[in-house]
Short mmCIF file of the C-alpha atoms (twelve columns), coordinates in Angstrom:
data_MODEL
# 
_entry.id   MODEL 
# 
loop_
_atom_site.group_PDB 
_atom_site.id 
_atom_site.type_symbol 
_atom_site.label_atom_id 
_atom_site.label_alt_id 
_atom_site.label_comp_id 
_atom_site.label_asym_id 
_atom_site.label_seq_id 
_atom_site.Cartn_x 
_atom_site.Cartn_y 
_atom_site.Cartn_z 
_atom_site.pdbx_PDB_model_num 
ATOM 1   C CA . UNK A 1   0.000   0.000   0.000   1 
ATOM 2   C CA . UNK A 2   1.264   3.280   -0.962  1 
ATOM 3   C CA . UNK A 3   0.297   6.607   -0.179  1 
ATOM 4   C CA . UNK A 4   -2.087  8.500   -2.682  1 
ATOM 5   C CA . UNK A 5   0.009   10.556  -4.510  1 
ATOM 6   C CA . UNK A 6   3.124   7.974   -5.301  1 
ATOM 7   C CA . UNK A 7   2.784   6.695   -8.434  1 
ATOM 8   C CA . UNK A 8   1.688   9.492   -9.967  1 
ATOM 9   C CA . UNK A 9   2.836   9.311   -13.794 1 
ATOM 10  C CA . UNK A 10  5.228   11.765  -14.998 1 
ATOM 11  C CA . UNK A 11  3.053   15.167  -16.493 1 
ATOM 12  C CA . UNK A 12  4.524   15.800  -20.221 1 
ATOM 13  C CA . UNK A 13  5.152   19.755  -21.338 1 
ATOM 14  C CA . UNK A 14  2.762   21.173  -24.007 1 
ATOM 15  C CA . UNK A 15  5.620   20.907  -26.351 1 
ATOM 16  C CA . UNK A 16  6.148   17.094  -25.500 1 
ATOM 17  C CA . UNK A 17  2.226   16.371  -26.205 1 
ATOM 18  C CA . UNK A 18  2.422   17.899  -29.633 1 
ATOM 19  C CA . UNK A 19  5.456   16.472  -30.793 1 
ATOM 20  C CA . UNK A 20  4.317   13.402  -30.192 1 
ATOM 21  C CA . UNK A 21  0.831   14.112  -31.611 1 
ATOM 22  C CA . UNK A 22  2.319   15.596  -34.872 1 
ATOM 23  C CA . UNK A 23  4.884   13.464  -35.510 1 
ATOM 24  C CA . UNK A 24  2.608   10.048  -34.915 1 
ATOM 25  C CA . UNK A 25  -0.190  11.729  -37.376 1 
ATOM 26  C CA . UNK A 26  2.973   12.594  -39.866 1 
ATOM 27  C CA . UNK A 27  3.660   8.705   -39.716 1 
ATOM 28  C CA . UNK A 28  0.335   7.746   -39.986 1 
ATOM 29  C CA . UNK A 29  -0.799  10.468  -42.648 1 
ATOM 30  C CA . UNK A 30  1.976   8.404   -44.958 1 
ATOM 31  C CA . UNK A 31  0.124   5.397   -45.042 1 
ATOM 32  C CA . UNK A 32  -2.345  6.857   -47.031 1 
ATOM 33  C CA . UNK A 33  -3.675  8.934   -49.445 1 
ATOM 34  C CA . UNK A 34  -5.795  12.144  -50.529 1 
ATOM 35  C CA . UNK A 35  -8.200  12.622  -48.161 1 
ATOM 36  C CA . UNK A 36  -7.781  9.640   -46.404 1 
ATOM 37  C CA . UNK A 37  -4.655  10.403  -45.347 1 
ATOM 38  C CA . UNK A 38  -5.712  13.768  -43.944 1 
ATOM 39  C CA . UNK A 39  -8.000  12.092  -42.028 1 
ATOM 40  C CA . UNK A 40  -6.434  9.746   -40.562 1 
ATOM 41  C CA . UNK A 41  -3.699  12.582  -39.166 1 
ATOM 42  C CA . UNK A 42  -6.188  14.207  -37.583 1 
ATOM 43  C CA . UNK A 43  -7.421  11.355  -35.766 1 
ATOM 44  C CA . UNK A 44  -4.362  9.784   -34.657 1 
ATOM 45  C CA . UNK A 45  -3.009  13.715  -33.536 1 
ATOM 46  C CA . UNK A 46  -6.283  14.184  -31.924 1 
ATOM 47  C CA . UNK A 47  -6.871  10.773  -30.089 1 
ATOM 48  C CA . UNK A 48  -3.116  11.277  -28.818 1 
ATOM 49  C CA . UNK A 49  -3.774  14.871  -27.378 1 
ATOM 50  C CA . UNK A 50  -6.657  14.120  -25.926 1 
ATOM 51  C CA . UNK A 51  -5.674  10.972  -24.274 1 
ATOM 52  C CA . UNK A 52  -2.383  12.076  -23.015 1 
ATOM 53  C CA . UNK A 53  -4.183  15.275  -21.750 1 
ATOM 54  C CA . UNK A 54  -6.909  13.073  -20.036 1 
ATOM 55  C CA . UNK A 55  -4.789  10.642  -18.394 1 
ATOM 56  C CA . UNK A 56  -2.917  13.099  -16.994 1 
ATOM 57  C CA . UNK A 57  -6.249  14.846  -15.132 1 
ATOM 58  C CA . UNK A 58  -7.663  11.118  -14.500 1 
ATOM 59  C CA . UNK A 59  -4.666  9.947   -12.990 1 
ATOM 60  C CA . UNK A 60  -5.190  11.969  -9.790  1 
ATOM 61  C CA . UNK A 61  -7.097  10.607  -6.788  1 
ATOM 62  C CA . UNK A 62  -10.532 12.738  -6.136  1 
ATOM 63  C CA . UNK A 63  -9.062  15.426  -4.271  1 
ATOM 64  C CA . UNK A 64  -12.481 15.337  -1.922  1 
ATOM 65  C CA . UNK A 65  -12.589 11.524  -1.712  1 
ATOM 66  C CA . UNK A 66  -9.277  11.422  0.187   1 
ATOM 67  C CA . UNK A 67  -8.554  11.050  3.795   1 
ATOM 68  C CA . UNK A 68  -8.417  14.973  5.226   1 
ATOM 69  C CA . UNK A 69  -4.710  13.972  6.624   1 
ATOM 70  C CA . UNK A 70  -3.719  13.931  3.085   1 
ATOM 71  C CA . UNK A 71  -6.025  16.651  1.740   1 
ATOM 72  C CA . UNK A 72  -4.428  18.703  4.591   1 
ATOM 73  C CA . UNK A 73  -1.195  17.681  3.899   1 
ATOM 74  C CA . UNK A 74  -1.159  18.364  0.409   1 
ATOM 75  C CA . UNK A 75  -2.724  21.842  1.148   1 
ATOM 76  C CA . UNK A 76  0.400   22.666  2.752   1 
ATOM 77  C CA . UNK A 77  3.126   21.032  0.694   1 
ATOM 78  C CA . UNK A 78  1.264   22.471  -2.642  1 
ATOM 79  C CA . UNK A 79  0.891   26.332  -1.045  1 
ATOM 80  C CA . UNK A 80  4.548   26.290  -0.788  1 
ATOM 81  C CA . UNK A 81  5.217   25.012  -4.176  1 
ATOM 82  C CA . UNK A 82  2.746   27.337  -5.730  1 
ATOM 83  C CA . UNK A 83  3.705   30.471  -3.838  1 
ATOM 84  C CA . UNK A 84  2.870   33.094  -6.441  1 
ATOM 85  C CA . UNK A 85  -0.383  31.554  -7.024  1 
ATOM 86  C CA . UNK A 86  -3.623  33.930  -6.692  1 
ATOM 87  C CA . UNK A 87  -5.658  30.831  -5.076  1 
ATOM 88  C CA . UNK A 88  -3.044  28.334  -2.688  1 
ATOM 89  C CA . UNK A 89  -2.773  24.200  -2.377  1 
ATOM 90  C CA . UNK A 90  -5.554  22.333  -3.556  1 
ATOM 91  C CA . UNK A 91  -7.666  24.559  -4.594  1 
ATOM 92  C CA . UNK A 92  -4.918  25.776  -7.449  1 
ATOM 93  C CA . UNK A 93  -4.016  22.071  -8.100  1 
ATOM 94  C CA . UNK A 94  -8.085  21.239  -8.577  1 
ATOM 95  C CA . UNK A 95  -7.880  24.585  -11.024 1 
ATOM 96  C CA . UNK A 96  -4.853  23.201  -13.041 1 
ATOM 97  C CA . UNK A 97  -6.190  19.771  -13.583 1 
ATOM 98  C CA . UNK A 98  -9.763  21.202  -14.884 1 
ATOM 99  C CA . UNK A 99  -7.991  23.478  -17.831 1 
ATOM 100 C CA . UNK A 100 -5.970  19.860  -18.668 1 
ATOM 101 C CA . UNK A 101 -9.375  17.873  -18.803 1 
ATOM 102 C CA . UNK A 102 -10.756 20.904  -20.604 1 
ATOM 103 C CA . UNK A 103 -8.243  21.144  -22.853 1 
ATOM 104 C CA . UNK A 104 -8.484  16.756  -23.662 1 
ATOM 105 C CA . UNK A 105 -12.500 17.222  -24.464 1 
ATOM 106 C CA . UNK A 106 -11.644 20.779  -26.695 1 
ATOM 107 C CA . UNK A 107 -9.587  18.762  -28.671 1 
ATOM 108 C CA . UNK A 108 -12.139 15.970  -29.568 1 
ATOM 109 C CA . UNK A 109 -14.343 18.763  -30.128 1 
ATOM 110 C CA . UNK A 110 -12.398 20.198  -32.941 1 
ATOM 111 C CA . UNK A 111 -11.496 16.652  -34.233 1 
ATOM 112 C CA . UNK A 112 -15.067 16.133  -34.882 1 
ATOM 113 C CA . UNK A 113 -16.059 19.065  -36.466 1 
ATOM 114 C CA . UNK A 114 -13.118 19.120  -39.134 1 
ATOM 115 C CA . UNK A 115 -13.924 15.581  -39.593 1 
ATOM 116 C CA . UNK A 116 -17.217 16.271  -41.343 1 
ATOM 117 C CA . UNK A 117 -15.805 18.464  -42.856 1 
ATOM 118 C CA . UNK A 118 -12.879 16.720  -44.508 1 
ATOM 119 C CA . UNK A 119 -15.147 14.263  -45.898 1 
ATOM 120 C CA . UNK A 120 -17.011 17.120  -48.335 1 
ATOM 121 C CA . UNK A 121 -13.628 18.136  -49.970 1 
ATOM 122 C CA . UNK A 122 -10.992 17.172  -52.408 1 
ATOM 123 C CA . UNK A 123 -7.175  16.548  -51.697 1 
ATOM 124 C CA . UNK A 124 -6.367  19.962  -51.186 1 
ATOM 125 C CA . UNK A 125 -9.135  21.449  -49.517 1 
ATOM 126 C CA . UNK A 126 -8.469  18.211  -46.750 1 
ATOM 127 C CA . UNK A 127 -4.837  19.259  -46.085 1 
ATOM 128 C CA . UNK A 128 -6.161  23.005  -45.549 1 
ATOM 129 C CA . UNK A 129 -8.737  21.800  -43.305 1 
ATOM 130 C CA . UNK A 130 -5.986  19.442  -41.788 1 
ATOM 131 C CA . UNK A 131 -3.603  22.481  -41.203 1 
ATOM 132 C CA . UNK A 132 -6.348  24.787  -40.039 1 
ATOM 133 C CA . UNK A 133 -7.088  21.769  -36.978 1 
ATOM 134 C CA . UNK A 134 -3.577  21.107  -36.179 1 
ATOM 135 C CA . UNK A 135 -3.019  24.871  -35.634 1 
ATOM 136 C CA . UNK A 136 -6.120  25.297  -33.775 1 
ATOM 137 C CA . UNK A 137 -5.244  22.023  -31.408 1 
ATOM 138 C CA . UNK A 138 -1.692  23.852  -30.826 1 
ATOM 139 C CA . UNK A 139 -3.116  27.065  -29.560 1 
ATOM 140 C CA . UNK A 140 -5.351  24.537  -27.229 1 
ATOM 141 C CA . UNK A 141 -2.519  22.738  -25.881 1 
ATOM 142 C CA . UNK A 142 0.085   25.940  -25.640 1 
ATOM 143 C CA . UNK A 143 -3.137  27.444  -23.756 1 
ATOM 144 C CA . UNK A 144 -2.697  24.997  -20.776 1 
ATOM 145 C CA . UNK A 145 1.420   25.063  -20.879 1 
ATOM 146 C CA . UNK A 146 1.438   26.666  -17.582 1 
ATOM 147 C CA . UNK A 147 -1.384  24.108  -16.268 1 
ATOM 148 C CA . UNK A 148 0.953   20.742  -17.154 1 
ATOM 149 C CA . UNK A 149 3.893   22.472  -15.934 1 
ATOM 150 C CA . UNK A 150 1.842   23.151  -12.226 1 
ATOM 151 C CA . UNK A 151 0.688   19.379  -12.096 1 
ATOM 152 C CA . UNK A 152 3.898   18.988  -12.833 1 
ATOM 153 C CA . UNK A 153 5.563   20.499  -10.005 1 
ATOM 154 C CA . UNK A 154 2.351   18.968  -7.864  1 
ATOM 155 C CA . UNK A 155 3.354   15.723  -8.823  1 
ATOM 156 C CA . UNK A 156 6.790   16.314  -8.045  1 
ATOM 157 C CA . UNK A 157 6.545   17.917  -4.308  1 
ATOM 158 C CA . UNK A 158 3.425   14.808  -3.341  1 
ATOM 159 C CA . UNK A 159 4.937   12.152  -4.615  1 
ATOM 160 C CA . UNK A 160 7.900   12.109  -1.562  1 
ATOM 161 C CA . UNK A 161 4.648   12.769  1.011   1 
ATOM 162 C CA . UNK A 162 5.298   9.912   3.692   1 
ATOM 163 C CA . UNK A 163 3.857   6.752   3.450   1 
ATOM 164 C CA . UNK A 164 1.011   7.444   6.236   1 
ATOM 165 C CA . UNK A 165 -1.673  5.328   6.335   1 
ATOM 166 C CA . UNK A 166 -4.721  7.125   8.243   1 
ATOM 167 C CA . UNK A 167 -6.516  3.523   8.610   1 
ATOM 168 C CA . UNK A 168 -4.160  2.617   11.169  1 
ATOM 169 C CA . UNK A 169 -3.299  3.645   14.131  1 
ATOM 170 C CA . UNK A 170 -0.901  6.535   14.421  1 
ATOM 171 C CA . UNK A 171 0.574   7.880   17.678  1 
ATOM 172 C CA . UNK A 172 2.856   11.208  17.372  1 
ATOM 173 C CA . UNK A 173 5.397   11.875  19.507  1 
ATOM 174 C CA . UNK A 174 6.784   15.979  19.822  1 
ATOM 175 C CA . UNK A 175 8.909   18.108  22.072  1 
ATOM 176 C CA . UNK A 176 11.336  20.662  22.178  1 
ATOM 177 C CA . UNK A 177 14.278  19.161  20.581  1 
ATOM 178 C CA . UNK A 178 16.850  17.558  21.939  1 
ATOM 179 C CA . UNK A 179 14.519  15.815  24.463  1 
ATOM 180 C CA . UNK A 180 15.027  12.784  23.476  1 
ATOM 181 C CA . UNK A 181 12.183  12.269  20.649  1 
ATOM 182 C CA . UNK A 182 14.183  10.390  17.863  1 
ATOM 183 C CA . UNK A 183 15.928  8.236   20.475  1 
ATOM 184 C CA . UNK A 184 12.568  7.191   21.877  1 
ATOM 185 C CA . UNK A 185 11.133  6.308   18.367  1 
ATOM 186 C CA . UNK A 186 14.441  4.620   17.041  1 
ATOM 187 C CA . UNK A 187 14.338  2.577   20.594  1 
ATOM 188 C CA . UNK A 188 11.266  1.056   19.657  1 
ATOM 189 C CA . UNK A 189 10.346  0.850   16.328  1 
ATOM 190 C CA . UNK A 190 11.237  -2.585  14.525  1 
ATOM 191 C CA . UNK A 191 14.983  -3.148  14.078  1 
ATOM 192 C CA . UNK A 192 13.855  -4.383  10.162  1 
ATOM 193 C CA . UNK A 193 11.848  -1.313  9.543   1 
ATOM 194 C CA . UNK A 194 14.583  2.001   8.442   1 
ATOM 195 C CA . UNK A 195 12.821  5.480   10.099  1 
ATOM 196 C CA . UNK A 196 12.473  6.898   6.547   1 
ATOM 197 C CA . UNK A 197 12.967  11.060  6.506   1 
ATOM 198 C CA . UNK A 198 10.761  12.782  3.822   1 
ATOM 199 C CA . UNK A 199 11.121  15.786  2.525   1 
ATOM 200 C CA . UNK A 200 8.262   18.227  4.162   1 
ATOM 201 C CA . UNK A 201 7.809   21.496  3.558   1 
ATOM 202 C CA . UNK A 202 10.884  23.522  5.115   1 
ATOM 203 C CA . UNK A 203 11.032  20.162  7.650   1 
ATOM 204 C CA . UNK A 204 10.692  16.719  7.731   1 
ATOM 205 C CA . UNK A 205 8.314   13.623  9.261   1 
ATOM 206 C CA . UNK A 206 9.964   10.618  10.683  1 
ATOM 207 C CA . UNK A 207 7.769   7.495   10.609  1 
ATOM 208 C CA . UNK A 208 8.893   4.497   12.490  1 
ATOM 209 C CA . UNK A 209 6.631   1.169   12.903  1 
ATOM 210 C CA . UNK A 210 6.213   -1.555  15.468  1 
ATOM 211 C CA . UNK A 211 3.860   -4.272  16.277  1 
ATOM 212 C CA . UNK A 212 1.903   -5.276  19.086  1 
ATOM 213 C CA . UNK A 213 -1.086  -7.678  19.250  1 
ATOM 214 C CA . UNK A 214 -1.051  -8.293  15.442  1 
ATOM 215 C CA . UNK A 215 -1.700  -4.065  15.240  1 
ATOM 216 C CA . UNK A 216 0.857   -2.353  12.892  1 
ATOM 217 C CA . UNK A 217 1.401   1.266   15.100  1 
ATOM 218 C CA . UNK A 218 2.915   4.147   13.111  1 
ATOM 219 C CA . UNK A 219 5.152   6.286   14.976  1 
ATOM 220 C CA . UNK A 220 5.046   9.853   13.952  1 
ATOM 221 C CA . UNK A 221 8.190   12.349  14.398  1 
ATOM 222 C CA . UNK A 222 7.979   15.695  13.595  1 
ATOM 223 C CA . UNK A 223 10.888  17.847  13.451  1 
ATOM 224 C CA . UNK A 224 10.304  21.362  12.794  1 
ATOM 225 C CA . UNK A 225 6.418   21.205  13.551  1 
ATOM 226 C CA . UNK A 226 5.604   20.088  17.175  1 
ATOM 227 C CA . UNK A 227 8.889   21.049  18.441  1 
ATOM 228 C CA . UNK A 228 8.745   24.738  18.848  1 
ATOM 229 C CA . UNK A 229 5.423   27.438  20.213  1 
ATOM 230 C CA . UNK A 230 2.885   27.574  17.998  1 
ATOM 231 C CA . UNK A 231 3.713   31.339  17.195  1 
ATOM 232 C CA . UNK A 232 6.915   30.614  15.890  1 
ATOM 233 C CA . UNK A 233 4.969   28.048  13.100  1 
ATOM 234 C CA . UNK A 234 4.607   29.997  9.555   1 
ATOM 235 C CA . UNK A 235 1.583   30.028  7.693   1 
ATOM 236 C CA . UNK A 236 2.547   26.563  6.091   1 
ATOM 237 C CA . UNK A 237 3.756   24.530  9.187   1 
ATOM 238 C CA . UNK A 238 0.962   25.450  10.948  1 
ATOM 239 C CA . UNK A 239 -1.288  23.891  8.396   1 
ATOM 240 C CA . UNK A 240 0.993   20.833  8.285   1 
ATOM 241 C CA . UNK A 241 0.157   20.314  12.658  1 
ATOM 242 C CA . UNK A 242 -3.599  20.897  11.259  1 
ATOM 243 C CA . UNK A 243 -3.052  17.454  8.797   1 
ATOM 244 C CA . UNK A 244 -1.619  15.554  11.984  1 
ATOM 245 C CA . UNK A 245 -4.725  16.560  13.995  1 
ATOM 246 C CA . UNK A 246 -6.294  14.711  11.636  1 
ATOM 247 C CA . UNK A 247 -3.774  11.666  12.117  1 
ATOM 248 C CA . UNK A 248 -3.313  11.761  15.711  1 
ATOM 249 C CA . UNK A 249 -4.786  8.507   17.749  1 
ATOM 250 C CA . UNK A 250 -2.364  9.770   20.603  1 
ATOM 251 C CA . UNK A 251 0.218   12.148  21.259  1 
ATOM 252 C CA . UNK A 252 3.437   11.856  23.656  1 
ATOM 253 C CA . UNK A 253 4.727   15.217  24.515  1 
ATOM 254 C CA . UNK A 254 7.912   14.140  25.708  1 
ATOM 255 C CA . UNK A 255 9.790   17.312  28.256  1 
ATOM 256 C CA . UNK A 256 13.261  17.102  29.943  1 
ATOM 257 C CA . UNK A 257 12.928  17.896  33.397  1 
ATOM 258 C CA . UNK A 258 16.979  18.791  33.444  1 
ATOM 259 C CA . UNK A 259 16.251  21.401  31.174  1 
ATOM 260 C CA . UNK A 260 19.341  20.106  29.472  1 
ATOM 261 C CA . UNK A 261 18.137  20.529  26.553  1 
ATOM 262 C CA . UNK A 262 18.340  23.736  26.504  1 
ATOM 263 C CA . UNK A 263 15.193  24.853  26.909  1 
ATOM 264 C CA . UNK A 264 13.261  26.301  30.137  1 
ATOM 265 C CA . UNK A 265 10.979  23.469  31.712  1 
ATOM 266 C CA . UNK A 266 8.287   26.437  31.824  1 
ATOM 267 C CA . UNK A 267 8.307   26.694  28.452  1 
ATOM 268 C CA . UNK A 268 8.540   22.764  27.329  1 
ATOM 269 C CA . UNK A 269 5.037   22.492  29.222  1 
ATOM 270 C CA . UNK A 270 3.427   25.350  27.117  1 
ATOM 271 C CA . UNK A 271 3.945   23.735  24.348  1 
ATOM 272 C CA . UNK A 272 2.257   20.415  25.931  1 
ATOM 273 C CA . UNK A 273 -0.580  23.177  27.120  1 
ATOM 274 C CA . UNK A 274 -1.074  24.258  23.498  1 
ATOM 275 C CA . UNK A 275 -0.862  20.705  21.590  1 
ATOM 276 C CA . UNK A 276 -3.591  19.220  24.304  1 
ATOM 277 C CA . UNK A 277 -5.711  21.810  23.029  1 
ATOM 278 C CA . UNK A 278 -4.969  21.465  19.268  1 
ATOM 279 C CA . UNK A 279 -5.617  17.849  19.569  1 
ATOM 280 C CA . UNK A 280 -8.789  16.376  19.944  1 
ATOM 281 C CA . UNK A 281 -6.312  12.935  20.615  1 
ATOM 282 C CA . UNK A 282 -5.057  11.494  23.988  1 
ATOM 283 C CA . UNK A 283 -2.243  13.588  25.183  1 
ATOM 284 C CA . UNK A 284 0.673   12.028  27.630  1 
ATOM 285 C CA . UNK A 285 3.452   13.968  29.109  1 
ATOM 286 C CA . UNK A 286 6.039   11.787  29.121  1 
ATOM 287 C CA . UNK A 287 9.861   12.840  31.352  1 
ATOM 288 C CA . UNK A 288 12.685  11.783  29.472  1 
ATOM 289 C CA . UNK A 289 15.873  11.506  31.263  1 
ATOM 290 C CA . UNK A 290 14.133  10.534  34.795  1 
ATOM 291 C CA . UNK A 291 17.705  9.365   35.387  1 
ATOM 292 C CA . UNK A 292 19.123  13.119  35.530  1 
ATOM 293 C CA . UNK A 293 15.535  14.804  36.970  1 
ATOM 294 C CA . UNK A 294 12.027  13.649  37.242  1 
ATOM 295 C CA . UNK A 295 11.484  17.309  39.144  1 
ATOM 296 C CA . UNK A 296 7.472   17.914  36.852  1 
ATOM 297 C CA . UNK A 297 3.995   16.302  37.290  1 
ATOM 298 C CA . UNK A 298 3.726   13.934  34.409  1 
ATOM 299 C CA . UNK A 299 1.924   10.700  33.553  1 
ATOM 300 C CA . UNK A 300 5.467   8.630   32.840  1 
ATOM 301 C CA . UNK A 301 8.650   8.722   33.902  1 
ATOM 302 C CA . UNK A 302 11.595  7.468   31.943  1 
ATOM 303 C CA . UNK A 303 15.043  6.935   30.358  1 
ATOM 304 C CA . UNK A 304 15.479  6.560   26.990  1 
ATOM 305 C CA . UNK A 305 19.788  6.156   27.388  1 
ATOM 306 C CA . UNK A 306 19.157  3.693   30.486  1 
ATOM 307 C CA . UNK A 307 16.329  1.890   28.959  1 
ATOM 308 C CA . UNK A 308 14.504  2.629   31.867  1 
ATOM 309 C CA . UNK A 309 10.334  2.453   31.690  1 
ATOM 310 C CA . UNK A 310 10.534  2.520   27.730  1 
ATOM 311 C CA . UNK A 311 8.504   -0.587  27.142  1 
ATOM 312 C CA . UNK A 312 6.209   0.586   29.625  1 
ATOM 313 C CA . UNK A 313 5.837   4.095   27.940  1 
ATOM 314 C CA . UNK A 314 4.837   2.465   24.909  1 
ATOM 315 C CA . UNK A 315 2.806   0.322   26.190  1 
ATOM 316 C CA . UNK A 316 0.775   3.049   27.744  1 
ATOM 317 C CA . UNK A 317 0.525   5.016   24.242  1 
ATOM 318 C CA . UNK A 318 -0.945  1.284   22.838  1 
ATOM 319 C CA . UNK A 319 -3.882  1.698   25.637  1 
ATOM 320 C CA . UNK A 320 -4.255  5.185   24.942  1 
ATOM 321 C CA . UNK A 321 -5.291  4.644   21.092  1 
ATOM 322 C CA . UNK A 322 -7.820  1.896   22.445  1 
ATOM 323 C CA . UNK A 323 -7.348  0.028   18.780  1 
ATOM 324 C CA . UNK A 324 -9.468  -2.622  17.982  1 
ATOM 325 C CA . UNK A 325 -9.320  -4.726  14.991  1 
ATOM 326 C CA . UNK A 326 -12.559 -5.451  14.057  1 
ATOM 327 C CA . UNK A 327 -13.166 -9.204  12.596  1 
ATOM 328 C CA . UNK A 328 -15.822 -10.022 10.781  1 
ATOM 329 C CA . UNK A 329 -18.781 -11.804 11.909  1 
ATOM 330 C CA . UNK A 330 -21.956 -13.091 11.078  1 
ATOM 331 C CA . UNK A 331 -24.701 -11.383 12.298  1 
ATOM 332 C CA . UNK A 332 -26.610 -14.584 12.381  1 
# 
């Protein structure tokens, strides 16, 4: 299973759609002759714009039939890739792939109404028509350059989105760095499963996995996002915590009672304040390093470098989700 923007095909330029289109119908146009051979170049240059322009729109998922993790998280990624654009995200992306499927049924629409046409004339009246079409289908496809070239650059920035899976259980762990977040999730995620990095906006989402009671758990990380106050989030980042609202089956907030980690105790639990608010999700405040302090009210204490209540840290995020795999039954 793969998330729904990774195997997006590759979006040709204007440029590469006629080529091909032209230089197929030259081919084909050869094969003939008279009118015939007009014809059948404006069917096979037609019938290749349109389907290349069509694929490309159909390829996409429904924008509104996906998961609102993703439809957030797309949101953000595409409002930084399409910063100069009058209407941000997904709503410019939805814009983009309408003038593409436009631009597929425009050309059909032309094909057909040259076609009857070619049929009434001789030799040389067909080619005119011919012409007249193929310079008529350019201006179509030119028209939507700058449409291909933004799913382009769509495709490009979703398809390295991390492989989250909102139908199961995902528990996000944040914190002021240096706390001792990544330690935590590379103690116990699955020694088999790499803690992939993706590229995310001007951060990045780790997302470990482990197993417990036949439930895959999804361990989210979140550098750059839930690791700092909520003022200090641009306009993009901000929507990014928004997606993980969505994601969120629990949160750990993990603080450093030492405050060696360079940040005020005082302010560590603000941030806790403001993400137990955010989320409608379980929140635990976890202490980290309970070998150096364990001087703050929280619901578990431990030690990620002694391996000290780790398991049992876990454990109490698994009981927080409350996951249930539901078997099927008859109601019989």
């Amino acid at each position: 299973m793969s998330h729904p923007f990774e195997n997006l095909p590759t979006t040709p330029t204007s440029e590469e759609v006629l080529d091909k289109a032209f230089s197929r119908a030259k081919r084909a146009g050869g094969a003939k002759e008279g009118v015939e051979a007009q014809q059948s170049m404006l069917m096979t240059a037609s019938n290749i714009v349109s389907d290349n322009l069509q694929n490309v729109a159909q390829s996409w998922p429904t924008i509104d039939d996906l998961d609102p993790f993703y439809v957030e998280l797309a949101d953000a990624v595409l409002g930084e890739a399409y910063p100069a654009e009058k209407d941000d995200g997904i709503d410019a992306l939805k814009q983009h792939l309408s003038a593409v499927s436009w631009a597929g049924r425009k050309t059909k629409e032309i094909r057909q109404e040259y076609e009857s046409r070619l049929v009434r004339g001789d030799k040389d009246t067909a080619r005119k028509l011919r012409k007249q079409a193929f310079a008529r289908i350019a201006d179509i496809v030119e028209e939507i350059s700058d449409d291909l070239a933004a799913v382009s650059t769509a495709r490009d920035a979703l398809k390295v989105l991390p492989d989250i899976r909102p139908d199961e259980p995902a528990i996000v762990v944040a914190g002021y760095p240096n706390v001792g977040k990544s330690s935590f999730v590379n103690r116990v995620t699955r020694a088999d499963n790499e803690i992939a990095s993706y590229p995310f906006t001007t951060t990045q989402i780790r997302v470990g996995h482990f197993e417990d009671q036949r439930i895959r758990y999804q361990l989210v990380d979140t550098p750059g996002l839930l690791d700092r106050p909520p003022e200090d989030r641009n306009e993009i980042e901000s929507q990014a915590v928004s997606a993980l609202e969505h994601l969120a089956d629990a949160v750990l907030v993990l603080v450093d009672p030492s405050e060696e980690c360079g940040y005020p105790l005082s302010q560590q639990l603000d941030l806790r304040d403001d993400i137990e608010s955010r989320f409608d999700a379980p929140v635990l405040t976890i202490a980290n390093k309970s070998d150096r302090s364990t001087d703050v009210v929280a619901d578990h204490y431990m030690s990620v470098t002694e391996d000290d209540n780790v398991d049992a840290v876990l454990q109490a995020a698994i009981d927080a989700v409350g996951y249930e795999i539901e078997l099927p039954f008859d109601d019989e």
